[in-house]
GROMACS .gro file of C-alpha atoms in nm:
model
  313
    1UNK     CA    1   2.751  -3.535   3.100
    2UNK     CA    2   2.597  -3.628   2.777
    3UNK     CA    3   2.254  -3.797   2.978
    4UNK     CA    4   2.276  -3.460   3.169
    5UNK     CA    5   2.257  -3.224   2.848
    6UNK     CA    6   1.976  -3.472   2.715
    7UNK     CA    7   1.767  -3.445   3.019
    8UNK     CA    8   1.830  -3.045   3.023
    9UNK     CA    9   1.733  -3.072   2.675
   10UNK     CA   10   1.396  -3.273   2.680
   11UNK     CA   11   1.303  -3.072   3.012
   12UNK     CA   12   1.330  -2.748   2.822
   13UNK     CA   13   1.161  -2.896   2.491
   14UNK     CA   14   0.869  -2.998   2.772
   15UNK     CA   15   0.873  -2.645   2.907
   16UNK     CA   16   0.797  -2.476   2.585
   17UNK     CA   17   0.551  -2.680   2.451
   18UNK     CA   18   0.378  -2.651   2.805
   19UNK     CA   19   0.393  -2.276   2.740
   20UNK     CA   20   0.287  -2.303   2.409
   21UNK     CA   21  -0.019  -2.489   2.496
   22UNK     CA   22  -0.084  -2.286   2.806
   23UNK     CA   23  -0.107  -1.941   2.541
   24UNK     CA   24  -0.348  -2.127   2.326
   25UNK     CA   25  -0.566  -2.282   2.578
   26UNK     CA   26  -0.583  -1.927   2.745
   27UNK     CA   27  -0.710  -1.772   2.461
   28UNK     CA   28  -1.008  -2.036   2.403
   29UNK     CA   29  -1.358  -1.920   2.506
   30UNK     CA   30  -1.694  -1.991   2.429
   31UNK     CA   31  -1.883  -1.781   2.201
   32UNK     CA   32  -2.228  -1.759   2.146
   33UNK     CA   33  -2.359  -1.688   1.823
   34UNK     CA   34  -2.728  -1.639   1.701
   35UNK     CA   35  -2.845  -1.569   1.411
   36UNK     CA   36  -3.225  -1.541   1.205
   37UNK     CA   37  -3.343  -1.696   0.911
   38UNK     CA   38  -3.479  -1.401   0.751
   39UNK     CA   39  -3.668  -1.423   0.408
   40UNK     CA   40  -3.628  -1.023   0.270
   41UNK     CA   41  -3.656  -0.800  -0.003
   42UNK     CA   42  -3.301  -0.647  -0.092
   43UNK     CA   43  -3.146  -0.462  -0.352
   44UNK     CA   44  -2.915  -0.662  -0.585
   45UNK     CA   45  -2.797  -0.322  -0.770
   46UNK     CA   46  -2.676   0.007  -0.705
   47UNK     CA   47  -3.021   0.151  -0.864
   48UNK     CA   48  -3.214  -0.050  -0.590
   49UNK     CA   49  -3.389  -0.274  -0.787
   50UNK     CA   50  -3.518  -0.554  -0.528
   51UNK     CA   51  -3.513  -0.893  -0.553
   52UNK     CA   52  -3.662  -1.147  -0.263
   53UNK     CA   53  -3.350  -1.344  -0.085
   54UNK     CA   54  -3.330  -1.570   0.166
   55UNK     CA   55  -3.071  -1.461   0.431
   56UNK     CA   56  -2.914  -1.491   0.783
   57UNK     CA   57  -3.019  -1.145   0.975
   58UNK     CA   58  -3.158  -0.984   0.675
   59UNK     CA   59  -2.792  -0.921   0.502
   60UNK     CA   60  -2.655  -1.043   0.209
   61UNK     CA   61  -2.386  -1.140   0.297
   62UNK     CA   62  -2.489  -1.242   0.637
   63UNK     CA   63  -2.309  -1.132   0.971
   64UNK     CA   64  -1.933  -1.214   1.017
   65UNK     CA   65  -1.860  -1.436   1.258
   66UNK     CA   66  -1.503  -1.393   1.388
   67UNK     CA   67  -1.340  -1.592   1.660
   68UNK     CA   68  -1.036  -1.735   1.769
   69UNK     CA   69  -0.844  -2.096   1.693
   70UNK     CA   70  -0.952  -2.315   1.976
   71UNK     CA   71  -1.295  -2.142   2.062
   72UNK     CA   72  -1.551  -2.359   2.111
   73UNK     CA   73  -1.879  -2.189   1.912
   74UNK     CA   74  -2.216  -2.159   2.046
   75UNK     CA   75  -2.416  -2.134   1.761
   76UNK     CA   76  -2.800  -2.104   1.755
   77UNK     CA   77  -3.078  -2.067   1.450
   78UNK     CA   78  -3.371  -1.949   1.453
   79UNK     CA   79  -3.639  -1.991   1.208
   80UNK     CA   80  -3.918  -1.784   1.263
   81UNK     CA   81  -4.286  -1.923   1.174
   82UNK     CA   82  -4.391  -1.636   0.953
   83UNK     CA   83  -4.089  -1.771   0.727
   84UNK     CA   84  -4.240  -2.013   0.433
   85UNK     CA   85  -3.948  -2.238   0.410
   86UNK     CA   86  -3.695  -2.450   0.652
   87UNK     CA   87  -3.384  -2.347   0.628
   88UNK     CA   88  -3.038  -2.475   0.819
   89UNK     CA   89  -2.688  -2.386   0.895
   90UNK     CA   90  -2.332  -2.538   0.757
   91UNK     CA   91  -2.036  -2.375   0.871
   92UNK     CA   92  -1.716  -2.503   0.651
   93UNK     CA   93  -1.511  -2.438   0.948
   94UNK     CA   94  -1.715  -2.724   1.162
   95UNK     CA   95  -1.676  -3.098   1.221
   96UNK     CA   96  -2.049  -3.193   1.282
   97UNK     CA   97  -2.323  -3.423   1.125
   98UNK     CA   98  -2.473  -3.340   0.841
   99UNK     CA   99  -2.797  -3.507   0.907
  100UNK     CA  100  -2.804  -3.393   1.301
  101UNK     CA  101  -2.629  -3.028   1.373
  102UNK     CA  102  -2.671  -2.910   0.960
  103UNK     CA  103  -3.021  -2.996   0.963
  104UNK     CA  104  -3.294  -2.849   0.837
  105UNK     CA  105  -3.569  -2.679   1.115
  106UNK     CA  106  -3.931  -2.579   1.020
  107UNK     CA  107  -4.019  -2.222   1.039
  108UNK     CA  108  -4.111  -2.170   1.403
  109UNK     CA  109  -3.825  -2.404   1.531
  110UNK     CA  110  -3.496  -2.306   1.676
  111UNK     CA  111  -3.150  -2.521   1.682
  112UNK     CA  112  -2.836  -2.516   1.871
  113UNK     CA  113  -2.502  -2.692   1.832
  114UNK     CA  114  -2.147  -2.645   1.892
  115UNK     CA  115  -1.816  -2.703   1.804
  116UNK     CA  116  -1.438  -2.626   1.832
  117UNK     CA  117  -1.283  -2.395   1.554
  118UNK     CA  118  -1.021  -2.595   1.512
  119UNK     CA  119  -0.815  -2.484   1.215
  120UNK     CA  120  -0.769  -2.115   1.139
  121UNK     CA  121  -0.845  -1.914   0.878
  122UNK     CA  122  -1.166  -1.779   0.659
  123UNK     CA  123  -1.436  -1.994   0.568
  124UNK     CA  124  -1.768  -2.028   0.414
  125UNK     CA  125  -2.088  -2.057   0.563
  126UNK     CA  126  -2.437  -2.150   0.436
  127UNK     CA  127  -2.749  -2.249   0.453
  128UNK     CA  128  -2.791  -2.656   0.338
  129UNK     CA  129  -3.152  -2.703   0.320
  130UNK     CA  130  -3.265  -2.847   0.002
  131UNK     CA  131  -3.224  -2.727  -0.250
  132UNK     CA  132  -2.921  -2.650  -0.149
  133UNK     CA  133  -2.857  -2.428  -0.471
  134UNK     CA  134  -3.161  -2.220  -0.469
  135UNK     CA  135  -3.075  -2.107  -0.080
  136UNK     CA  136  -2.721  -2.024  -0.150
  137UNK     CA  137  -2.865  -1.849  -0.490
  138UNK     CA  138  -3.058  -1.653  -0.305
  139UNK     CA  139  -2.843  -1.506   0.004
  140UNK     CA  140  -2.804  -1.734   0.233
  141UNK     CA  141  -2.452  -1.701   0.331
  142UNK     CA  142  -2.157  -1.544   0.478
  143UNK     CA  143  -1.825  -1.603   0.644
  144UNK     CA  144  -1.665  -1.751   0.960
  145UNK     CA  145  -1.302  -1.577   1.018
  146UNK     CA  146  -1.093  -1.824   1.257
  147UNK     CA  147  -0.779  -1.609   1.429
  148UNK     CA  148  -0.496  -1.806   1.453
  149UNK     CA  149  -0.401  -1.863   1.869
  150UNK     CA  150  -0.032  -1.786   1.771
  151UNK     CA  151  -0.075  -1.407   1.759
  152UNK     CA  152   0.238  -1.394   1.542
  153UNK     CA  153   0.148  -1.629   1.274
  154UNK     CA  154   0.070  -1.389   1.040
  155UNK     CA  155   0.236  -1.043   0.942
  156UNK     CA  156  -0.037  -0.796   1.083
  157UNK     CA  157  -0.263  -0.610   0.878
  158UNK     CA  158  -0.330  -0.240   0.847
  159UNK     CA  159  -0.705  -0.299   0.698
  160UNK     CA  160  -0.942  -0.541   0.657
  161UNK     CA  161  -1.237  -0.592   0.436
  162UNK     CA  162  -1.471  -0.923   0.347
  163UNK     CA  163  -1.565  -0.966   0.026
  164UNK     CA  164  -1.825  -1.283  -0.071
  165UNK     CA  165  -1.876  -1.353  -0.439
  166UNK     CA  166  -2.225  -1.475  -0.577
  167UNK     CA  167  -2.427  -1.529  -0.880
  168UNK     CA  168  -2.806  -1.359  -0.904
  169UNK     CA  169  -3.047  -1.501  -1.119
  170UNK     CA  170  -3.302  -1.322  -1.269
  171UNK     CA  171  -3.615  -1.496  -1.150
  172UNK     CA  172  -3.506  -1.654  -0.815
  173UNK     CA  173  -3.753  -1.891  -0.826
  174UNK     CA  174  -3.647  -2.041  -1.135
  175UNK     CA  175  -3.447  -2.320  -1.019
  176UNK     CA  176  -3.372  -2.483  -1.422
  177UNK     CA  177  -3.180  -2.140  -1.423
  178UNK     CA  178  -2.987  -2.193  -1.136
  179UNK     CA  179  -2.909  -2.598  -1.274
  180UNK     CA  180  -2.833  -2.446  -1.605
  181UNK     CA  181  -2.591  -2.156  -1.410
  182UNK     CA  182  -2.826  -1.906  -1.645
  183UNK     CA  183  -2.700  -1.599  -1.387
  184UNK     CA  184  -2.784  -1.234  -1.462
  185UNK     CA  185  -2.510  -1.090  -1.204
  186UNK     CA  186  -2.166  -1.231  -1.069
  187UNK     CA  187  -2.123  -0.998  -0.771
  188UNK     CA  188  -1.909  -0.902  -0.440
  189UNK     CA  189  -2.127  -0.846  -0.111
  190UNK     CA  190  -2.464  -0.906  -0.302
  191UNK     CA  191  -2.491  -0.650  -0.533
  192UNK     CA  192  -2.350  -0.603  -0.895
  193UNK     CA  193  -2.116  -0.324  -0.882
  194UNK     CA  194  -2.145  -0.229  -0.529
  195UNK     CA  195  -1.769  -0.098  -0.471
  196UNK     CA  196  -1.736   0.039  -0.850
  197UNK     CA  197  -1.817   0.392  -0.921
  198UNK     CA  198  -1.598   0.370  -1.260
  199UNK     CA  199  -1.812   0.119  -1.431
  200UNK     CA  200  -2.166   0.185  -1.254
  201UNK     CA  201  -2.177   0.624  -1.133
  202UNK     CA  202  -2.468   0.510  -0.912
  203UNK     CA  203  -2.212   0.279  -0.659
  204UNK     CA  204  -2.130   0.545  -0.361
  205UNK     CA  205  -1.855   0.296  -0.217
  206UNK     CA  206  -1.511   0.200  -0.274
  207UNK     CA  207  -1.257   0.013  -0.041
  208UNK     CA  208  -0.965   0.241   0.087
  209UNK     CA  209  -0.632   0.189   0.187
  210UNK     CA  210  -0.266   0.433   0.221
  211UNK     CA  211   0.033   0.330   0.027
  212UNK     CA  212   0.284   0.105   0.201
  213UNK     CA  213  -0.057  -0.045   0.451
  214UNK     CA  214  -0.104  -0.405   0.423
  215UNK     CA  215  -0.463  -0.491   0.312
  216UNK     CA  216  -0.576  -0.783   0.414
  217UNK     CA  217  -0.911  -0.916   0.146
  218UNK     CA  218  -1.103  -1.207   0.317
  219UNK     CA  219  -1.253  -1.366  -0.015
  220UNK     CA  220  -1.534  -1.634  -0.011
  221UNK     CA  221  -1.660  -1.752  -0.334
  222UNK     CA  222  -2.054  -1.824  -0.254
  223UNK     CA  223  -2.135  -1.978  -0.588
  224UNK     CA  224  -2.330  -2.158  -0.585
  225UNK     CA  225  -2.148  -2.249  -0.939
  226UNK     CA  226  -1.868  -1.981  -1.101
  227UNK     CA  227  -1.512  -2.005  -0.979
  228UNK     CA  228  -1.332  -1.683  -0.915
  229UNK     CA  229  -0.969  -1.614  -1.048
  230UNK     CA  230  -0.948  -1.363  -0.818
  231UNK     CA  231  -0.700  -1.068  -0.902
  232UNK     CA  232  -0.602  -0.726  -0.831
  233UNK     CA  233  -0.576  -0.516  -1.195
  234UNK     CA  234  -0.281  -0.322  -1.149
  235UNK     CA  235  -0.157  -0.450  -0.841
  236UNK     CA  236  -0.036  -0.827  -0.695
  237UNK     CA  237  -0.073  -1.030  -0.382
  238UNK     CA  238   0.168  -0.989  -0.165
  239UNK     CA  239   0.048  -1.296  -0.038
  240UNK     CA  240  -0.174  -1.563  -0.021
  241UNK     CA  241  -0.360  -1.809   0.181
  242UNK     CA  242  -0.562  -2.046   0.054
  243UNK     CA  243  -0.845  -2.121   0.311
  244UNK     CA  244  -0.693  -1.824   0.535
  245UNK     CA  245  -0.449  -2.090   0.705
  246UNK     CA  246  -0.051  -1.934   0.774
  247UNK     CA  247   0.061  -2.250   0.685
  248UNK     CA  248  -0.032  -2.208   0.320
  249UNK     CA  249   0.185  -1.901   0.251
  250UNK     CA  250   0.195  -1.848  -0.152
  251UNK     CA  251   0.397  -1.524  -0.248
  252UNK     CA  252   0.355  -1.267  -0.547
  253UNK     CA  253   0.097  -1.436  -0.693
  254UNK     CA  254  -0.092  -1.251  -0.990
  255UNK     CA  255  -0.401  -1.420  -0.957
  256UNK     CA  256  -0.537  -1.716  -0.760
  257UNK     CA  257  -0.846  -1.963  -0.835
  258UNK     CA  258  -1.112  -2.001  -0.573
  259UNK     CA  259  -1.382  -2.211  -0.647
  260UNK     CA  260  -1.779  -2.222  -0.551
  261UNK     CA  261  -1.774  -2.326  -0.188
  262UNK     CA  262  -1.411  -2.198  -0.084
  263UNK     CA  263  -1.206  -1.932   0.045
  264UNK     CA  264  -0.905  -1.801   0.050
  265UNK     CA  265  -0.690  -1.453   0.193
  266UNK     CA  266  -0.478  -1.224  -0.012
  267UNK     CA  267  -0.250  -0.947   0.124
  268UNK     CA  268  -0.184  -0.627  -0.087
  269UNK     CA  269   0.029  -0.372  -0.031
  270UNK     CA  270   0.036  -0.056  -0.302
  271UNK     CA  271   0.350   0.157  -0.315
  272UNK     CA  272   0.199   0.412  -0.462
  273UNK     CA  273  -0.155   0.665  -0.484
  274UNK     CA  274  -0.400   0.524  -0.739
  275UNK     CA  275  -0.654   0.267  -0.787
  276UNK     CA  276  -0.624  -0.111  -0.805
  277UNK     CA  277  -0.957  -0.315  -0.899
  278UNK     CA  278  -1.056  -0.653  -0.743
  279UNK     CA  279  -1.166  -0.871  -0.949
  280UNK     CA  280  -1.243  -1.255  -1.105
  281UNK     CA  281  -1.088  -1.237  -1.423
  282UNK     CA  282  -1.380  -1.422  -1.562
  283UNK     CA  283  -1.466  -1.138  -1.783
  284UNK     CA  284  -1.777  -1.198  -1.817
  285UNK     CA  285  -1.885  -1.229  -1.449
  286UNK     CA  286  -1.651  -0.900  -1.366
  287UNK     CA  287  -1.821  -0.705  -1.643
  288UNK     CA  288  -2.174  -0.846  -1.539
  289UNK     CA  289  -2.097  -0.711  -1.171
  290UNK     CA  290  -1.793  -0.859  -0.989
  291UNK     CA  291  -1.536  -0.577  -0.976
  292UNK     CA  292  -1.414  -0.382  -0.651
  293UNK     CA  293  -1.230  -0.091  -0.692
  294UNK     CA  294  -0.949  -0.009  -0.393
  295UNK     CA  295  -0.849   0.351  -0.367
  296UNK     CA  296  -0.488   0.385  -0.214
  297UNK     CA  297  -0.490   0.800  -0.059
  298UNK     CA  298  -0.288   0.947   0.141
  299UNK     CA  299  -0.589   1.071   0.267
  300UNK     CA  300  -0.787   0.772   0.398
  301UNK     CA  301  -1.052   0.736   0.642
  302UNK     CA  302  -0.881   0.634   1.003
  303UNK     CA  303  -1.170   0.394   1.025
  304UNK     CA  304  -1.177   0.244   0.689
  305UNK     CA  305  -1.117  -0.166   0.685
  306UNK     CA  306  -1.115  -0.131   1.075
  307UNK     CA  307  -1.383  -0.306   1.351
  308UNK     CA  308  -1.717  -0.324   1.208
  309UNK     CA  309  -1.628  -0.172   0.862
  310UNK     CA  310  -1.421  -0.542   0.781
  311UNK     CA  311  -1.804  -0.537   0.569
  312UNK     CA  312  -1.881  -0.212   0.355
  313UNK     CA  313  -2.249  -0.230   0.365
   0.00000   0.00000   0.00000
């Protein structure tokens, strides 16, 4: 009897875990993902004075990339020859070489490599080319979102947005600036001020949410030097995530510390109309640029931190 209830035991443990890899191997595809080197003129403030940056498909920050744990990405570069300078990619959420799949390509060259998003969460991308500072100074970033294959690993969210922190020097040429971290703007999604119409009455955009909603805030900290203590005035995370992985649940948290080259998610849920602010509670990069403002309505947009609006451009 006792050998019996064993067996029945180890037959069902071999069962589920035959499910359970059967619903995550059915979810993993291949997707392709291409994207341009693109040296641009952009506006780094809300009054459109331009700056020239260095980017992935002419966006600051550059295209999200969002797939599922166990994908296998496709990912492709291409540096066109008009471009003056090689440029490369390095996706945090990767297990590659550095010196073969992150290599640099010569304007007029094209790469492709892949590999398996292994872990979930949100991570950083960038380009690595030397030096390395001046092209993530510059714009030459973004953010890879890995789903988790358990569909249930994380309570669901009513809205999503991305925000990517960065410094902008004044002269982005000057690389002693950059070395010294001599920065004229700390800023979310490439400009100062972008999502603040309190402190700057040219911004035209704000995130929204409805009390009681779940907001989910993918943050990546760009650098390439400041940390972020990344906080919501008048409001707290729910919960957070460093690097976007469920298995690093943190709860009521009033701020958290990302630093240059990480990432982290943060869940916040309002129970009441009003305004919260995102910000790093650096003052002196928030006040130079780096503040968010998140209007909770009643009266919010269906489509607000939905599908292609994850990025408020």
């Amino acid at each position: 009897m006792m050998f019996r209830r064993k067996f029945l035991s180890a037959l069902a443990a071999a069962l589920f875990a035959a499910a359970t890899l059967t619903s995550v191997t059915a979810y993993a595809e291949t997707v392709e993902v291409k994207l341009v080197a693109k040296e641009v003129d952009l506006p780094i403030d809300n009054k459109g004075t331009m700056a020239r940056m260095w980017t992935f498909d002419g966006q600051v920050p550059g295209p999200l990339v969002r797939v599922r744990q166990g994908d296998t990405v496709e990912f492709t570069l291409t540096n066109p020859a008009d471009n003056k300078n090689s440029h490369s990619m390095d996706f945090h959420a990767a297990r590659a070489d550095v010196l073969d799949e992150f290599g640099s390509i010569k304007p007029g060259e094209t790469k492709t490599f892949t590999f398996t998003a292994d872990y979930p969460g949100v991570f950083f991308y960038h380009c690595g080319s030397d030096p390395m500072i001046q092209h993530i100074a510059r714009g030459m970033f973004g953010a890879i979102i890995v789903d988790p294959a358990d569909e249930n690993a994380l309570p669901k969210a009513d809205r999503e947005y991305l925000l990517v922190q960065s410094e902008i020097y004044e002269n982005p040429e000057d690389l002693g600036a950059m070395m010294a971290n001599d920065w004229k703007h700390v800023v979310f999604n490439g400009q100062a001020f972008k999502y603040d119409p309190v402190h700057d009455p040219s911004a035209s955009k704000y995130l929204e949410a409805a009390p009681g909603e779940r907001v989910r805030v993918y943050f990546v900290n760009a650098g390439p030097n400041e940390f972020s203590s990344f906080h919501p005035i008048a409001g707290i995370w729910d919960k957070v995530y460093p690097s976007g992985n469920p298995l690093n649940e943190m709860t009521g948290l009033q701020s958290f510390t990302v630093g240059p080259g990480d990432a982290a998610m943060f869940d916040l849920i309002s129970p009441k109309e009003g305004a919260n602010a995102l910000v790093t509670h650096s003052m002196r990069s928030a006040l130079s640029g780096a503040i968010a403002v998140i209007m909770f309505s009643e009266d919010v947009a269906d489509d607000a931190g939905k599908g292609g609006n994850i990025i408020l451009r």
